[in-house]
Coordinates of N, CA and C in Angstrom, one line a residue:
Y1 N 1.2 -1.1 0.0 CA 0.2 0.1 0.3 C 0.8 1.3 -0.4
I2 N 0.2 2.5 0.0 CA 1.6 3.4 -0.3 C 0.5 4.1 0.2
G3 N 0.4 4.8 1.2 CA -0.6 6.0 2.8 C 0.7 7.3 2.4
F4 N -0.6 8.0 3.7 CA 0.6 8.9 3.9 C 0.1 9.3 5.9
D5 N 1.3 9.6 6.3 CA 1.2 10.5 7.4 C 1.8 11.3 8.2
E6 N 0.8 11.8 8.3 CA 1.7 13.5 9.1 C 2.9 13.9 8.1
G7 N 2.5 14.1 7.4 CA 3.5 14.6 6.2 C 4.2 13.6 5.5
Q8 N 4.7 11.7 5.9 CA 5.6 11.0 5.9 C 4.7 10.4 4.6
A9 N 5.9 9.6 3.8 CA 4.7 8.4 2.5 C 5.2 7.4 3.4
I10 N 4.1 6.1 4.0 CA 4.3 5.2 4.2 C 4.2 4.0 3.1
V11 N 5.2 4.0 2.4 CA 5.0 1.9 1.6 C 5.3 1.0 2.1
G12 N 3.8 0.1 2.0 CA 4.4 -1.3 2.8 C 3.3 -2.0 2.4
T13 N 3.4 -3.2 2.9 CA 2.1 -5.1 2.2 C 1.2 -4.7 2.8
L14 N -0.1 -5.2 3.1 CA -0.9 -4.9 3.8 C -1.3 -6.5 3.5
D15 N -1.1 -7.5 4.6 CA -1.0 -8.9 4.4 C -2.7 -9.4 4.1
M16 N -2.9 -10.2 3.6 CA -4.2 -10.8 3.4 C -4.2 -12.1 3.8
P17 N -2.7 -13.1 3.5 CA -2.9 -14.4 3.1 C -3.6 -15.7 3.7
E18 N -4.9 -15.0 4.9 CA -6.3 -16.0 5.1 C -6.8 -16.3 3.5
L19 N -7.2 -15.0 3.2 CA -7.7 -15.2 2.5 C -7.4 -16.2 1.4
G20 N -6.1 -15.8 0.3 CA -6.0 -16.9 -0.4 C -5.9 -17.8 0.5
K21 N -5.5 -18.4 1.3 CA -5.4 -19.8 1.5 C -6.8 -20.3 1.9
A22 N -7.8 -19.9 2.5 CA -9.0 -20.3 2.3 C -9.6 -20.4 1.6
L23 N -9.1 -20.0 0.1 CA -9.6 -20.3 -1.1 C -9.3 -21.0 -1.9
A24 N -7.7 -21.2 -1.4 CA -7.5 -22.6 -2.1 C -7.5 -23.0 -1.5
K25 N -7.4 -23.5 0.1 CA -8.5 -25.0 0.6 C -9.9 -25.7 0.7
G26 N -10.8 -24.2 -0.1 CA -11.6 -24.9 -0.9 C -11.8 -25.3 -1.6
L27 N -10.9 -24.5 -2.7 CA -11.6 -24.8 -4.7 C -10.5 -25.3 -4.7
G28 N -9.4 -26.1 -4.0 CA -8.0 -26.9 -4.7 C -7.7 -25.8 -6.1
R29 N -7.0 -25.9 -6.3 CA -5.2 -25.2 -7.4 C -6.1 -25.7 -8.8
S30 N -7.6 -26.0 -8.4 CA -8.4 -25.9 -10.3 C -8.4 -24.9 -10.8
R31 N -9.7 -25.2 -9.3 CA -10.8 -24.0 -9.7 C -10.8 -22.9 -9.4
R32 N -11.8 -22.1 -10.2 CA -12.1 -20.7 -10.3 C -12.5 -20.3 -10.0
L33 N -12.7 -19.5 -9.2 CA -14.2 -19.1 -9.5 C -15.2 -17.7 -10.3
D34 N -16.7 -18.1 -11.2 CA -16.6 -16.6 -12.5 C -16.3 -15.1 -11.5
L35 N -16.6 -15.1 -10.3 CA -17.1 -14.0 -9.7 C -17.1 -14.1 -7.8
I36 N -16.1 -13.1 -6.6 CA -16.3 -13.1 -6.2 C -16.7 -11.4 -5.4
G37 N -17.6 -11.7 -5.0 CA -18.1 -10.5 -4.0 C -18.5 -10.2 -2.9
F38 N -18.0 -8.8 -2.5 CA -18.3 -8.3 -1.1 C -19.0 -7.5 -0.5
D39 N -19.8 -7.9 0.0 CA -20.1 -7.5 1.2 C -20.3 -6.2 2.1
A40 N -18.7 -5.2 2.1 CA -18.2 -5.2 3.1 C -17.4 -4.2 2.6
C41 N -16.6 -3.2 3.6 CA -16.5 -1.7 3.4 C -14.7 -2.4 3.0
L42 N -14.5 -1.0 1.3 CA -13.2 -1.4 1.6 C -12.5 -2.4 0.4
M43 N -13.4 -3.1 0.6 CA -13.0 -5.0 -0.7 C -12.8 -5.2 -1.6
S44 N -12.6 -4.1 -2.4 CA -11.4 -3.8 -4.1 C -10.5 -2.8 -3.8
Q45 N -9.3 -2.9 -2.5 CA -8.1 -2.8 -2.4 C -7.3 -3.9 -3.4
L46 N -5.8 -3.0 -3.7 CA -5.5 -4.0 -4.5 C -4.6 -4.8 -3.5
E47 N -5.0 -5.5 -2.3 CA -4.4 -5.9 -1.6 C -5.2 -6.7 -1.5
V48 N -7.4 -7.1 -1.8 CA -7.6 -7.8 -1.4 C -7.9 -8.5 -2.9
A49 N -7.3 -7.6 -3.8 CA -7.3 -8.6 -5.5 C -6.1 -8.8 -5.8
Y50 N -5.1 -8.8 -5.0 CA -4.3 -9.7 -5.1 C -4.1 -11.1 -4.7
Q51 N -4.8 -11.1 -3.3 CA -5.4 -12.7 -2.6 C -6.4 -13.0 -3.4
V52 N -7.2 -12.1 -4.5 CA -8.2 -13.4 -5.2 C -8.0 -13.6 -6.3
R53 N -6.2 -13.1 -6.3 CA -5.9 -13.4 -8.5 C -6.4 -14.5 -8.8
S54 N -6.2 -15.7 -8.0 CA -5.5 -16.7 -8.4 C -7.3 -18.2 -8.7
H55 N -7.8 -17.2 -7.9 CA -9.4 -17.9 -7.7 C -10.2 -17.2 -8.0
T56 N -10.5 -16.3 -8.9 CA -11.4 -15.4 -9.8 C -11.1 -14.8 -10.6
H57 N -12.2 -14.8 -11.6 CA -12.1 -13.5 -13.2 C -12.1 -12.3 -12.1
V58 N -12.7 -12.7 -11.2 CA -13.5 -10.9 -11.7 C -13.8 -10.5 -9.8
L59 N -14.1 -9.6 -8.9 CA -13.7 -9.1 -7.6 C -15.0 -8.0 -8.1
L60 N -15.3 -7.8 -7.4 CA -17.1 -6.8 -7.1 C -17.0 -6.4 -5.2
G61 N -16.9 -5.4 -5.5 CA -16.4 -5.4 -3.7 C -16.3 -3.5 -3.7
A62 N -16.4 -2.4 -2.3 CA -17.1 -1.3 -2.4 C -15.2 -1.2 -1.9
E63 N -15.0 0.5 -2.8 CA -13.8 0.8 -2.8 C -14.3 1.5 -2.1
E64 N -15.5 2.1 -1.0 CA -15.1 3.4 0.0 C -16.4 2.3 1.1
S65 N -17.2 2.6 2.1 CA -18.1 1.9 3.2 C -18.3 1.1 2.1
M66 N -20.0 0.6 3.4 CA -20.7 -0.3 2.5 C -22.0 0.1 3.5
P67 N -23.2 0.6 3.1 CA -23.8 0.7 3.9 C -24.8 -0.6 4.9
G68 N -25.5 0.1 6.4 CA -25.7 -1.0 6.9 C -26.4 -2.1 6.5
F69 N -27.9 -1.4 5.0 CA -28.5 -2.8 3.9 C -27.6 -3.1 2.9
G70 N -26.7 -3.0 3.1 CA -25.1 -3.8 1.8 C -26.0 -4.7 1.0
L71 N -26.0 -4.9 0.1 CA -25.8 -5.0 -1.7 C -27.6 -5.8 -1.6
P72 N -28.5 -5.5 -2.8 CA -29.9 -5.9 -3.3 C -29.9 -7.0 -3.5
Y73 N -29.3 -7.9 -2.7 CA -29.3 -9.1 -3.2 C -31.2 -9.5 -4.0
N74 N -32.3 -9.6 -3.3 CA -33.9 -9.4 -3.9 C -33.3 -8.4 -5.2
R75 N -32.5 -8.4 -6.4 CA -32.6 -7.1 -7.0 C -31.4 -7.8 -7.9
V76 N -31.0 -8.7 -7.8 CA -29.8 -9.2 -8.4 C -29.6 -10.7 -8.4
L77 N -30.5 -11.6 -7.4 CA -30.3 -13.1 -7.6 C -31.2 -14.0 -9.0
P78 N -32.7 -12.3 -9.2 CA -33.7 -12.9 -10.6 C -32.3 -13.0 -11.7
L79 N -32.0 -12.0 -11.5 CA -30.6 -11.6 -12.9 C -30.1 -13.1 -13.4
L80 N -29.5 -13.5 -11.7 CA -28.8 -14.9 -12.0 C -29.8 -16.0 -12.7
V81 N -31.4 -16.1 -12.1 CA -32.1 -17.2 -12.0 C -32.6 -17.5 -13.5
E82 N -32.2 -16.2 -14.4 CA -32.7 -14.9 -15.9 C -32.2 -16.0 -17.4
N83 N -30.9 -15.6 -16.7 CA -29.2 -16.0 -17.4 C -28.5 -15.9 -17.1
P84 N -28.6 -17.6 -16.5 CA -27.1 -18.1 -15.7 C -25.8 -18.4 -16.6
K85 N -26.6 -18.0 -17.7 CA -24.4 -18.3 -18.3 C -24.3 -16.6 -18.8
I86 N -25.1 -15.6 -17.8 CA -24.6 -14.4 -18.2 C -23.2 -14.0 -17.7
P87 N -21.8 -13.6 -18.3 CA -20.8 -13.3 -18.2 C -20.9 -12.5 -16.7
A88 N -19.1 -13.1 -16.2 CA -19.0 -12.2 -14.5 C -18.9 -11.4 -15.0
A89 N -18.1 -10.8 -15.8 CA -18.1 -9.1 -15.1 C -19.5 -7.9 -15.8
S90 N -20.4 -8.6 -16.2 CA -21.4 -8.4 -16.3 C -22.9 -8.9 -15.9
I91 N -22.2 -9.4 -14.6 CA -23.5 -9.4 -13.4 C -22.7 -8.6 -12.5
A92 N -21.7 -8.7 -12.5 CA -20.8 -7.7 -10.8 C -21.6 -6.2 -11.4
K93 N -21.7 -5.8 -13.2 CA -21.6 -4.7 -13.0 C -22.8 -4.2 -12.7
R94 N -23.5 -5.5 -13.6 CA -25.4 -5.1 -13.2 C -25.8 -5.0 -11.6
I95 N -25.2 -6.0 -10.6 CA -25.2 -5.8 -9.3 C -24.7 -4.8 -9.3
A96 N -23.6 -4.1 -9.3 CA -23.4 -2.9 -8.5 C -24.0 -1.4 -8.8
D97 N -24.5 -2.1 -10.6 CA -25.5 -0.3 -10.5 C -27.2 -0.8 -10.0
Q98 N -27.6 -2.0 -9.6 CA -28.2 -2.2 -8.8 C -28.3 -1.9 -7.2
F99 N -27.1 -1.1 -7.2 CA -26.7 -0.8 -5.0 C -27.0 0.1 -5.4
L100 N -26.5 1.5 -6.7 CA -26.6 2.3 -6.6 C -27.8 2.9 -6.5
A101 N -28.9 1.8 -7.6 CA -29.8 2.4 -7.7 C -31.2 2.0 -6.7
S102 N -30.5 1.0 -6.0 CA -31.1 1.0 -4.7 C -31.0 1.6 -3.1
I103 N -29.9 2.4 -2.9 CA -29.6 3.0 -1.9 C -31.3 4.4 -1.9
P104 N -31.8 4.1 -0.3 CA -33.3 4.8 -0.2 C -32.7 6.5 0.1
P105 N -33.3 6.7 -0.7 CA -32.6 8.7 -0.9 C -32.5 9.2 0.9
D106 N -33.0 8.8 1.8 CA -32.6 9.0 3.0 C -31.6 8.1 3.7
E107 N -30.6 7.7 2.7 CA -29.7 7.0 2.9 C -28.6 7.3 1.6
A108 N -28.9 7.7 1.1 CA -27.9 7.9 -0.2 C -26.9 9.1 0.8
R109 N -26.2 9.3 0.4 CA -24.9 10.0 0.9 C -23.7 9.4 -0.2
E110 N -22.8 10.6 -0.5 CA -21.7 10.8 -0.9 C -20.3 9.4 -0.5
G111 N -20.1 9.1 -1.6 CA -18.9 7.6 -0.5 C -19.1 6.2 -1.0
W112 N -21.0 6.2 -1.3 CA -21.2 4.4 -1.8 C -21.0 3.9 -2.4
D113 N -20.6 3.0 -2.8 CA -19.4 2.9 -4.6 C -19.8 1.2 -4.7
Q114 N -19.8 0.8 -5.6 CA -19.3 -0.9 -5.3 C -18.0 -0.6 -7.0
A115 N -17.2 -1.5 -6.8 CA -15.9 -1.3 -8.8 C -15.8 -2.7 -8.7
V116 N -15.6 -2.4 -9.6 CA -16.3 -4.1 -10.8 C -14.4 -3.9 -11.5
L117 N -13.4 -5.3 -10.6 CA -11.8 -5.5 -10.9 C -12.1 -6.5 -11.9
L118 N -11.1 -6.7 -12.9 CA -10.9 -7.9 -13.7 C -9.7 -7.7 -13.5
T119 N -9.2 -9.9 -12.4 CA -8.2 -9.7 -12.0 C -7.3 -10.6 -12.7
R120 N -7.0 -10.8 -13.8 CA -6.6 -11.4 -15.0 C -4.8 -10.3 -14.6
D121 N -4.6 -8.9 -14.8 CA -3.5 -8.2 -14.5 C -3.4 -7.2 -13.5
I122 N -3.8 -8.5 -12.2 CA -3.3 -7.9 -10.8 C -1.8 -8.3 -10.4
K123 N -1.4 -9.1 -10.6 CA 0.0 -9.3 -10.5 C 0.7 -7.8 -10.8
K124 N 0.3 -8.0 -12.3 CA 1.4 -7.3 -12.6 C 0.7 -5.4 -12.2
L125 N -0.4 -5.2 -12.0 CA -0.3 -4.3 -11.0 C 0.2 -4.0 -10.2
A126 N 0.7 -5.2 -8.8 CA 0.7 -5.2 -7.9 C 2.4 -5.0 -7.8
R127 N 3.4 -5.7 -9.1 CA 4.8 -4.9 -9.3 C 4.5 -3.6 -9.7
M128 N 3.8 -3.1 -10.7 CA 4.1 -2.2 -11.0 C 3.9 -0.9 -9.8
T129 N 2.5 -1.0 -8.6 CA 3.0 -0.2 -7.8 C 3.8 -0.7 -6.4
H130 N 4.5 -1.6 -6.5 CA 5.8 -2.1 -6.0 C 6.3 -0.4 -6.0
R131 N 7.4 -1.3 -6.9 CA 8.0 0.1 -7.8 C 7.8 0.8 -7.6
F132 N 6.7 1.2 -7.6 CA 6.4 3.7 -7.7 C 6.2 3.4 -6.2
G133 N 6.3 1.6 -5.3 CA 6.0 2.5 -4.2 C 7.5 3.6 -3.5
R134 N 8.6 2.2 -4.4 CA 10.3 2.4 -3.8 C 10.7 3.9 -4.4
E135 N 10.1 4.1 -6.0 CA 10.7 5.1 -6.1 C 9.9 6.9 -5.4
L136 N 8.9 6.2 -5.0 CA 8.6 7.8 -4.1 C 9.4 7.7 -3.0
T137 N 9.1 6.7 -2.4 CA 10.6 6.5 -1.3 C 11.3 7.1 -1.3
M138 N 12.3 6.9 -2.3 CA 13.6 7.2 -2.4 C 13.5 9.4 -3.3
S139 N 12.6 9.3 -3.6 CA 12.0 11.0 -4.2 C 11.4 12.0 -2.8
F140 N 11.0 11.1 -2.0 CA 10.5 12.1 -1.1 C 11.2 12.2 0.4
R141 N 11.7 11.1 0.1 CA 13.4 11.7 1.0 C 14.3 13.1 0.8
K142 N 14.8 13.0 -0.4 CA 15.4 14.1 -1.0 C 14.5 15.1 -0.4
D143 N 13.1 15.4 -1.0 CA 12.3 16.1 -1.1 C 10.9 16.2 -0.1
P144 N 10.9 16.5 1.1 CA 9.4 15.8 1.9 C 8.1 16.9 2.2
R145 N 8.8 18.3 1.2 CA 7.7 19.7 0.7 C 6.8 18.7 -0.1
T146 N 7.3 17.9 -1.1 CA 6.6 17.7 -2.0 C 4.9 16.0 -1.2
V147 N 6.5 15.9 -0.5 CA 4.5 14.9 0.5 C 3.7 15.5 0.9
R148 N 4.1 16.3 1.7 CA 3.2 17.6 2.7 C 2.0 17.6 0.9
R149 N 2.7 18.1 -0.1 CA 1.8 19.2 -1.0 C 0.9 18.2 -1.5
I150 N 1.8 16.3 -1.8 CA 0.6 15.4 -2.6 C -0.2 15.3 -1.6
A151 N 0.0 14.7 0.0 CA -1.0 14.7 0.6 C -2.3 15.1 0.9
K152 N -2.1 16.4 0.5 CA -3.2 17.1 0.6 C -4.3 17.3 -0.7
R153 N -3.3 16.6 -1.3 CA -4.1 16.9 -2.5 C -5.0 15.2 -2.9
V154 N -4.9 14.5 -2.2 CA -4.3 13.5 -2.7 C -6.3 12.6 -2.4
Q155 N -7.0 11.4 -3.1 CA -8.2 11.7 -2.8 C -7.8 10.7 -1.6
R156 N -9.1 10.4 -0.2 CA -9.0 9.1 0.6 C -10.7 9.1 1.1
Y157 N -10.0 8.0 1.5 CA -10.9 7.0 2.5 C -11.8 7.4 3.1
A158 N -12.7 6.2 4.3 CA -13.2 6.4 5.3 C -12.2 6.0 6.1
V159 N -10.9 5.5 5.6 CA -10.0 5.2 7.2 C -8.6 6.5 6.2
P160 N -8.7 7.2 6.4 CA -7.1 8.3 6.5 C -6.6 8.2 6.1
D161 N -5.6 6.7 6.7 CA -4.6 6.4 5.9 C -4.8 5.9 4.6
Y162 N -5.8 5.7 4.1 CA -5.7 4.6 2.4 C -6.2 6.4 1.1
V163 N -5.5 5.6 0.2 CA -5.3 6.4 -0.6 C -5.7 6.1 -1.2
D164 N -6.4 6.4 -2.6 CA -6.8 5.9 -4.3 C -5.7 5.7 -4.3
L165 N -5.3 5.2 -5.8 CA -3.9 4.9 -6.7 C -3.9 5.5 -7.4
G166 N -5.1 5.8 -8.1 CA -4.8 5.9 -9.3 C -5.3 7.8 -9.0
D167 N -5.5 7.7 -8.2 CA -5.5 9.3 -7.9 C -4.3 9.9 -7.9
I168 N -3.4 8.7 -6.8 CA -1.8 9.3 -5.8 C -0.8 9.6 -7.2
A169 N -0.7 8.9 -8.5 CA 0.0 8.0 -9.0 C -0.4 9.4 -10.4
L170 N -1.5 9.9 -10.4 CA -2.0 11.0 -10.9 C -1.1 12.4 -10.7
Q171 N -1.6 12.2 -9.1 CA -1.1 13.5 -8.6 C 1.0 13.7 -8.6
V172 N 1.2 12.3 -8.2 CA 2.5 12.2 -9.0 C 2.9 12.9 -9.9
T173 N 2.2 13.1 -11.2 CA 2.9 12.6 -12.9 C 2.4 14.0 -13.0
Q174 N 1.8 14.7 -11.8 CA 1.7 15.8 -12.3 C 2.3 17.0 -11.1
G175 N 2.9 16.7 -10.5 CA 4.2 17.3 -9.4 C 5.6 16.8 -8.8
V176 N 6.1 16.1 -9.5 CA 7.0 15.6 -8.8 C 8.1 15.1 -10.4
D177 N 9.6 15.5 -10.7 CA 10.2 16.6 -11.8 C 10.5 14.9 -12.2
T178 N 11.4 14.3 -11.0 CA 12.2 13.2 -11.2 C 11.8 12.1 -12.0
P179 N 12.3 11.8 -13.5 CA 12.1 10.9 -14.3 C 12.0 9.7 -13.5
S180 N 11.9 8.9 -13.5 CA 12.1 7.6 -12.8 C 10.8 7.6 -12.0
V181 N 10.1 8.6 -11.1 CA 8.8 8.1 -10.2 C 8.3 9.2 -11.0
Q182 N 8.6 9.7 -12.3 CA 7.2 10.0 -13.1 C 7.1 8.1 -14.2
V183 N 8.0 7.6 -14.5 CA 7.7 6.6 -15.2 C 7.3 5.8 -14.2
A184 N 7.6 5.2 -13.4 CA 6.3 4.6 -12.7 C 5.7 5.0 -12.4
A185 N 4.8 5.9 -11.9 CA 3.6 6.8 -12.0 C 2.6 6.8 -13.0
K186 N 3.3 6.8 -14.8 CA 2.5 6.7 -15.4 C 2.9 4.9 -15.9
D187 N 3.7 4.1 -15.4 CA 2.5 2.4 -15.3 C 2.2 2.4 -14.5
V188 N 1.5 2.8 -13.7 CA 0.8 2.1 -12.8 C -0.6 2.6 -13.7
L189 N -0.4 3.5 -13.9 CA -2.0 4.7 -14.8 C -2.1 3.4 -15.6
E190 N -1.2 3.4 -16.7 CA -1.6 2.8 -16.9 C -1.7 0.9 -17.0
A191 N -1.3 0.7 -16.7 CA -1.7 -1.4 -15.1 C -3.1 -0.8 -15.5
L192 N -3.8 0.1 -13.9 CA -4.5 0.9 -14.3 C -6.2 0.8 -14.9
R193 N -5.5 0.9 -15.9 CA -6.6 1.2 -17.6 C -6.5 -0.3 -17.7
L194 N -5.7 -0.8 -17.5 CA -5.5 -2.5 -18.4 C -7.1 -3.5 -18.3

């Protein structure tokens, strides 16, 4: 992960090996689910996607908080009954759309979302993010003012230490002049578009 704490860049690994181990044990090495959906907060993070990448083709999860009423199962399960061969990415997109449409007006607020991630390129994105973090760390040690400037502008989530990877890469391309950092940030942005 890449985070900020009091103007310092923090680069590390948030390990979730239990999730990957449980899926491997339950599915075996040869089986892969079409879709894994999470009805919980902050589950479309890179760390989660990395753990499930070998066990599913598509990940559905919130980038931010999830409301207490959760996913609208009563609206989505009939879609599967009507068309059991619907591609996983299509059903995930429809679940996300139905979730947004099901939010009661009195519960509506900014920040509720659902992301649909294809897991085929998660390993590459993780490598790019790791390199980006290394380059940022070296650059920020030389110029800590840059950290403070970017930290003030980057998109954050319900947990303040969590920042949006695409936004931080974009902010870095616009605010850091070091060529190796620029290349690493652009590689992350490109990997996110895959």
